[in-house]
mmCIF file of C-alpha atoms in Angstrom:
data_model
loop_
_atom_site.group_PDB
_atom_site.id
_atom_site.type_symbol
_atom_site.label_atom_id
_atom_site.label_comp_id
_atom_site.label_asym_id
_atom_site.label_seq_id
_atom_site.Cartn_x
_atom_site.Cartn_y
_atom_site.Cartn_z
ATOM 1 C CA UNK A 478 166.314 96.266 -130.538
ATOM 2 C CA UNK A 479 168.147 99.387 -129.452
ATOM 3 C CA UNK A 480 171.284 98.850 -127.412
ATOM 4 C CA UNK A 481 174.383 100.699 -126.315
ATOM 5 C CA UNK A 482 177.470 98.923 -125.051
ATOM 6 C CA UNK A 483 180.545 100.434 -123.474
ATOM 7 C CA UNK A 484 184.015 98.972 -123.786
ATOM 8 C CA UNK A 485 187.452 99.992 -122.657
ATOM 9 C CA UNK A 486 190.248 99.186 -120.222
ATOM 10 C CA UNK A 487 189.435 98.072 -116.711
ATOM 11 C CA UNK A 488 192.637 99.568 -115.334
ATOM 12 C CA UNK A 489 194.641 102.612 -116.329
ATOM 13 C CA UNK A 490 197.640 104.193 -114.639
ATOM 14 C CA UNK A 491 197.575 107.781 -113.393
ATOM 15 C CA UNK A 492 198.498 110.320 -116.098
ATOM 16 C CA UNK A 493 197.605 107.849 -118.875
ATOM 17 C CA UNK A 494 194.915 108.512 -121.457
ATOM 18 C CA UNK A 495 191.646 106.599 -121.080
ATOM 19 C CA UNK A 496 189.804 105.650 -124.259
ATOM 20 C CA UNK A 497 186.239 104.371 -124.031
ATOM 21 C CA UNK A 498 184.055 103.168 -126.880
ATOM 22 C CA UNK A 499 180.276 103.087 -127.055
ATOM 23 C CA UNK A 500 178.912 100.771 -129.750
ATOM 24 C CA UNK A 501 175.282 101.391 -130.585
ATOM 25 C CA UNK A 502 172.761 99.303 -132.462
ATOM 26 C CA UNK A 503 169.160 99.763 -133.468
ATOM 27 C CA UNK A 504 169.472 103.460 -134.248
ATOM 28 C CA UNK A 505 171.615 105.684 -136.434
ATOM 29 C CA UNK A 506 174.184 108.194 -135.228
ATOM 30 C CA UNK A 507 173.005 110.307 -138.184
ATOM 31 C CA UNK A 508 169.496 110.697 -136.768
ATOM 32 C CA UNK A 509 169.071 114.459 -136.151
ATOM 33 C CA UNK A 510 166.764 113.825 -133.199
ATOM 34 C CA UNK A 511 169.307 111.738 -131.321
ATOM 35 C CA UNK A 512 172.733 112.002 -129.758
ATOM 36 C CA UNK A 513 175.028 110.030 -127.466
ATOM 37 C CA UNK A 514 176.315 111.149 -124.098
ATOM 38 C CA UNK A 515 178.933 109.855 -121.708
ATOM 39 C CA UNK A 516 178.033 109.953 -118.028
ATOM 40 C CA UNK A 517 180.123 108.645 -115.160
ATOM 41 C CA UNK A 518 179.518 107.624 -111.576
ATOM 42 C CA UNK A 519 182.300 107.470 -109.000
ATOM 43 C CA UNK A 520 181.826 104.662 -106.469
ATOM 44 C CA UNK A 521 178.977 105.548 -104.117
ATOM 45 C CA UNK A 522 178.429 108.932 -105.710
ATOM 46 C CA UNK A 523 176.036 110.686 -108.047
ATOM 47 C CA UNK A 524 175.842 110.703 -111.818
ATOM 48 C CA UNK A 525 178.093 113.198 -113.568
ATOM 49 C CA UNK A 526 177.492 114.161 -117.189
ATOM 50 C CA UNK A 527 180.716 114.335 -119.194
ATOM 51 C CA UNK A 528 180.047 115.008 -122.871
ATOM 52 C CA UNK A 529 177.670 114.553 -125.756
ATOM 53 C CA UNK A 530 177.751 114.460 -129.534
ATOM 54 C CA UNK A 531 174.937 114.871 -132.045
ATOM 55 C CA UNK A 532 174.381 113.982 -135.687
ATOM 56 C CA UNK A 533 175.585 117.366 -136.929
ATOM 57 C CA UNK A 534 178.820 116.719 -135.031
ATOM 58 C CA UNK A 535 177.856 119.261 -132.371
ATOM 59 C CA UNK A 536 179.876 118.473 -129.253
ATOM 60 C CA UNK A 537 179.691 119.704 -125.674
ATOM 61 C CA UNK A 538 181.752 118.983 -122.597
ATOM 62 C CA UNK A 539 181.465 119.322 -118.847
ATOM 63 C CA UNK A 540 183.092 122.616 -117.896
ATOM 64 C CA UNK A 541 185.184 121.025 -115.153
ATOM 65 C CA UNK A 542 186.666 118.392 -117.490
ATOM 66 C CA UNK A 543 186.624 120.237 -120.795
ATOM 67 C CA UNK A 544 190.390 120.429 -121.193
ATOM 68 C CA UNK A 545 190.799 116.681 -120.708
ATOM 69 C CA UNK A 546 187.933 115.251 -122.764
ATOM 70 C CA UNK A 547 187.392 114.615 -126.417
ATOM 71 C CA UNK A 548 184.334 112.960 -127.942
ATOM 72 C CA UNK A 549 184.095 111.695 -131.495
ATOM 73 C CA UNK A 550 181.962 109.387 -133.583
ATOM 74 C CA UNK A 551 182.475 106.843 -136.343
ATOM 75 C CA UNK A 552 179.162 106.388 -138.085
ATOM 76 C CA UNK A 553 180.465 103.516 -140.219
ATOM 77 C CA UNK A 554 181.115 101.535 -137.049
ATOM 78 C CA UNK A 555 178.176 102.964 -135.076
ATOM 79 C CA UNK A 556 180.599 103.987 -132.369
ATOM 80 C CA UNK A 557 181.119 106.998 -130.139
ATOM 81 C CA UNK A 558 184.540 107.336 -128.539
ATOM 82 C CA UNK A 559 185.476 109.311 -125.447
ATOM 83 C CA UNK A 560 189.081 110.013 -124.580
ATOM 84 C CA UNK A 561 190.173 111.424 -121.247
ATOM 85 C CA UNK A 562 193.746 112.581 -120.860
ATOM 86 C CA UNK A 563 195.904 112.770 -117.755
ATOM 87 C CA UNK A 564 193.771 110.394 -115.665
ATOM 88 C CA UNK A 565 193.732 110.571 -111.884
ATOM 89 C CA UNK A 566 192.495 108.120 -109.226
ATOM 90 C CA UNK A 567 189.488 110.452 -108.835
ATOM 91 C CA UNK A 568 188.451 109.457 -112.370
ATOM 92 C CA UNK A 569 187.703 105.911 -111.224
ATOM 93 C CA UNK A 570 184.130 104.729 -111.449
ATOM 94 C CA UNK A 571 181.515 103.388 -113.803
ATOM 95 C CA UNK A 572 181.276 105.043 -117.198
ATOM 96 C CA UNK A 573 177.964 104.908 -119.055
ATOM 97 C CA UNK A 574 177.012 105.904 -122.546
ATOM 98 C CA UNK A 575 173.403 106.876 -123.082
ATOM 99 C CA UNK A 576 171.204 107.818 -126.006
ATOM 100 C CA UNK A 577 170.074 111.423 -125.953
ATOM 101 C CA UNK A 578 166.631 112.458 -127.112
ATOM 102 C CA UNK A 579 167.337 115.939 -128.384
ATOM 103 C CA UNK A 580 163.742 117.179 -128.238
ATOM 104 C CA UNK A 581 162.819 120.837 -128.221
ATOM 105 C CA UNK A 582 161.920 123.383 -125.590
ATOM 106 C CA UNK A 583 160.843 122.614 -122.950
ATOM 107 C CA UNK A 584 161.670 118.889 -123.238
ATOM 108 C CA UNK A 585 165.348 118.987 -124.095
ATOM 109 C CA UNK A 586 168.148 116.453 -123.941
ATOM 110 C CA UNK A 587 167.086 113.519 -121.860
ATOM 111 C CA UNK A 588 168.585 110.029 -121.752
ATOM 112 C CA UNK A 589 166.115 107.371 -122.811
ATOM 113 C CA UNK A 590 168.438 104.383 -123.096
ATOM 114 C CA UNK A 591 171.630 103.522 -121.247
ATOM 115 C CA UNK A 592 174.417 101.039 -121.680
ATOM 116 C CA UNK A 593 175.281 98.628 -118.900
ATOM 117 C CA UNK A 594 178.362 100.650 -117.956
ATOM 118 C CA UNK A 595 182.035 99.865 -117.803
ATOM 119 C CA UNK A 596 184.085 100.035 -114.619
ATOM 120 C CA UNK A 597 187.390 101.887 -114.699
ATOM 121 C CA UNK A 598 190.051 101.810 -112.004
ATOM 122 C CA UNK A 599 192.913 104.315 -112.002
ATOM 123 C CA UNK A 600 195.885 102.974 -110.098
ATOM 124 C CA UNK A 601 199.675 102.663 -110.529
ATOM 125 C CA UNK B 1489 177.677 120.529 -105.483
ATOM 126 C CA UNK B 1490 174.837 119.608 -107.845
ATOM 127 C CA UNK B 1491 172.937 122.258 -109.737
ATOM 128 C CA UNK B 1492 169.701 120.449 -108.870
ATOM 129 C CA UNK B 1493 169.104 119.725 -105.184
ATOM 130 C CA UNK B 1494 167.534 116.498 -103.956
ATOM 131 C CA UNK B 1495 167.142 115.122 -100.432
ATOM 132 C CA UNK B 1496 169.809 112.484 -99.763
ATOM 133 C CA UNK B 1497 167.304 109.921 -98.593
ATOM 134 C CA UNK B 1498 163.625 109.128 -98.149
ATOM 135 C CA UNK B 1499 161.920 106.049 -96.803
ATOM 136 C CA UNK B 1500 158.533 104.451 -96.579
ATOM 137 C CA UNK B 1501 156.846 101.192 -95.719
ATOM 138 C CA UNK B 1502 155.440 98.870 -98.371
ATOM 139 C CA UNK B 1503 152.140 100.212 -99.649
ATOM 140 C CA UNK B 1504 152.837 103.751 -98.544
ATOM 141 C CA UNK B 1505 153.617 106.759 -100.720
ATOM 142 C CA UNK B 1506 156.725 108.916 -100.886
ATOM 143 C CA UNK B 1507 157.707 112.070 -102.709
ATOM 144 C CA UNK B 1508 161.170 113.089 -103.853
ATOM 145 C CA UNK B 1509 161.830 116.748 -104.541
ATOM 146 C CA UNK B 1510 164.203 118.348 -107.022
ATOM 147 C CA UNK B 1511 164.931 122.032 -106.560
ATOM 148 C CA UNK B 1512 166.515 124.084 -109.297
ATOM 149 C CA UNK B 1513 166.875 127.723 -110.256
ATOM 150 C CA UNK B 1514 166.029 130.317 -112.853
ATOM 151 C CA UNK B 1515 168.502 128.906 -115.379
ATOM 152 C CA UNK B 1516 166.989 125.433 -115.469
ATOM 153 C CA UNK B 1517 163.602 124.418 -114.051
ATOM 154 C CA UNK B 1518 162.628 128.026 -113.454
ATOM 155 C CA UNK B 1519 163.342 128.849 -117.098
ATOM 156 C CA UNK B 1520 160.688 126.365 -118.119
ATOM 157 C CA UNK B 1521 162.884 123.416 -119.003
ATOM 158 C CA UNK B 1522 161.394 120.030 -118.295
ATOM 159 C CA UNK B 1523 162.586 117.668 -115.599
ATOM 160 C CA UNK B 1524 163.368 114.009 -116.169
ATOM 161 C CA UNK B 1525 163.741 111.273 -113.575
ATOM 162 C CA UNK B 1526 165.881 108.141 -113.528
ATOM 163 C CA UNK B 1527 165.795 105.074 -111.304
ATOM 164 C CA UNK B 1528 169.019 103.248 -110.503
ATOM 165 C CA UNK B 1529 168.684 99.916 -108.774
ATOM 166 C CA UNK B 1530 171.907 98.954 -106.938
ATOM 167 C CA UNK B 1531 174.473 97.515 -109.288
ATOM 168 C CA UNK B 1532 172.515 98.427 -112.402
ATOM 169 C CA UNK B 1533 172.534 101.211 -114.973
ATOM 170 C CA UNK B 1534 170.081 104.089 -114.557
ATOM 171 C CA UNK B 1535 166.727 103.745 -116.272
ATOM 172 C CA UNK B 1536 164.476 106.524 -117.541
ATOM 173 C CA UNK B 1537 161.446 106.752 -115.283
ATOM 174 C CA UNK B 1538 159.767 110.055 -116.186
ATOM 175 C CA UNK B 1539 160.490 112.447 -119.050
ATOM 176 C CA UNK B 1540 159.076 115.855 -119.808
ATOM 177 C CA UNK B 1541 157.953 116.391 -116.193
ATOM 178 C CA UNK B 1542 155.045 113.960 -116.268
ATOM 179 C CA UNK B 1543 155.457 111.359 -119.019
ATOM 180 C CA UNK B 1544 156.153 107.694 -118.331
ATOM 181 C CA UNK B 1545 158.009 105.585 -120.911
ATOM 182 C CA UNK B 1546 156.306 102.371 -121.900
ATOM 183 C CA UNK B 1547 156.576 99.789 -119.161
ATOM 184 C CA UNK B 1548 156.881 102.172 -116.218
ATOM 185 C CA UNK B 1549 154.058 101.534 -113.738
ATOM 186 C CA UNK B 1550 151.587 104.327 -113.118
ATOM 187 C CA UNK B 1551 152.592 104.214 -109.445
ATOM 188 C CA UNK B 1552 155.310 106.611 -110.550
ATOM 189 C CA UNK B 1553 154.286 110.160 -111.392
ATOM 190 C CA UNK B 1554 156.020 113.479 -111.865
ATOM 191 C CA UNK B 1555 155.069 117.091 -111.405
ATOM 192 C CA UNK B 1556 156.687 120.482 -111.802
ATOM 193 C CA UNK B 1557 156.098 123.972 -110.497
ATOM 194 C CA UNK B 1558 158.149 127.187 -110.539
ATOM 195 C CA UNK B 1559 161.741 126.168 -109.802
ATOM 196 C CA UNK B 1560 161.121 122.664 -108.499
ATOM 197 C CA UNK B 1561 159.821 119.257 -109.485
ATOM 198 C CA UNK B 1562 158.678 116.170 -107.643
ATOM 199 C CA UNK B 1563 158.573 112.439 -108.175
ATOM 200 C CA UNK B 1564 155.779 110.641 -106.391
ATOM 201 C CA UNK B 1565 155.719 106.907 -105.826
ATOM 202 C CA UNK B 1566 152.526 105.327 -104.517
ATOM 203 C CA UNK B 1567 151.956 101.804 -103.286
ATOM 204 C CA UNK B 1568 155.624 101.298 -102.447
ATOM 205 C CA UNK B 1569 157.042 97.909 -103.307
ATOM 206 C CA UNK B 1570 160.324 96.353 -102.179
ATOM 207 C CA UNK B 1571 161.698 96.539 -105.710
ATOM 208 C CA UNK B 1572 161.323 100.328 -105.658
ATOM 209 C CA UNK B 1573 164.318 100.527 -103.336
ATOM 210 C CA UNK B 1574 166.833 102.366 -105.483
ATOM 211 C CA UNK B 1575 168.530 105.686 -106.119
ATOM 212 C CA UNK B 1576 166.519 108.304 -107.974
ATOM 213 C CA UNK B 1577 168.017 111.181 -109.970
ATOM 214 C CA UNK B 1578 166.414 114.232 -111.495
ATOM 215 C CA UNK B 1579 167.894 115.910 -114.577
ATOM 216 C CA UNK B 1580 167.155 119.041 -116.552
ATOM 217 C CA UNK B 1581 168.592 121.422 -119.109
ATOM 218 C CA UNK B 1582 170.493 124.417 -117.760
ATOM 219 C CA UNK B 1583 171.448 127.196 -120.133
ATOM 220 C CA UNK B 1584 174.181 128.456 -117.854
ATOM 221 C CA UNK B 1585 176.113 125.188 -117.944
ATOM 222 C CA UNK B 1586 178.625 124.050 -120.511
ATOM 223 C CA UNK B 1587 176.796 121.262 -122.299
ATOM 224 C CA UNK B 1588 173.593 122.340 -120.554
ATOM 225 C CA UNK B 1589 173.010 119.064 -118.695
ATOM 226 C CA UNK B 1590 172.313 119.140 -114.955
ATOM 227 C CA UNK B 1591 171.765 116.157 -112.658
ATOM 228 C CA UNK B 1592 170.554 116.166 -109.100
ATOM 229 C CA UNK B 1593 172.673 114.603 -106.396
ATOM 230 C CA UNK B 1594 170.401 111.603 -106.137
ATOM 231 C CA UNK B 1595 167.987 110.350 -103.487
ATOM 232 C CA UNK B 1596 168.220 106.932 -101.865
ATOM 233 C CA UNK B 1597 164.796 105.402 -101.363
ATOM 234 C CA UNK B 1598 164.611 102.797 -98.640
ATOM 235 C CA UNK B 1599 161.545 100.571 -98.443
ATOM 236 C CA UNK B 1600 161.265 99.686 -94.778
#
């Protein structure tokens, strides 16, 4: 059974660093056809892609958040970690990790499995 | 402002059909990249509904279908059921974007 599960703090203070962990099971982070993305959703708003990482350690970040994000993976623990520095109340919302099917043109990078999400509040 | 444009809302009565559009540009859908659709029931994580423009993952009813043309794509839902009430998002690859991932702004489907 393939699963992804997010974990991290429920509450962080503004300017603090947020660290979220995605623990995967049922597939390998070394699979060249797969990757893991982080996607967030502010309350009542649309999905916003944040970052992804692939088996060759290729990483990409949302342009608007690039300076504040870092994604990494620990294959021994089957975990993908996202850190976000200098948090702001606007960073509050539900954070999802999702498995990426890398594919090839024209079917590229879609999210076939999602975690349940973890809710983050940013407040003093 | 989303790179892919969706109508904010659509509605239909049980048994009817609705279509949700997703309009892109020459750097994403127009460049030939496939469109994928996700369903998000309130309070739940998104779920893959359609991938590669027209393909349904195992377990997705054939009431859901996707199509693509030029710089746009559509999700059609026939025989509306109350449990179809959800938010629907389109997504595609965009070579102009950092990370290349574009989502639509989402469409709220209300089953009247």
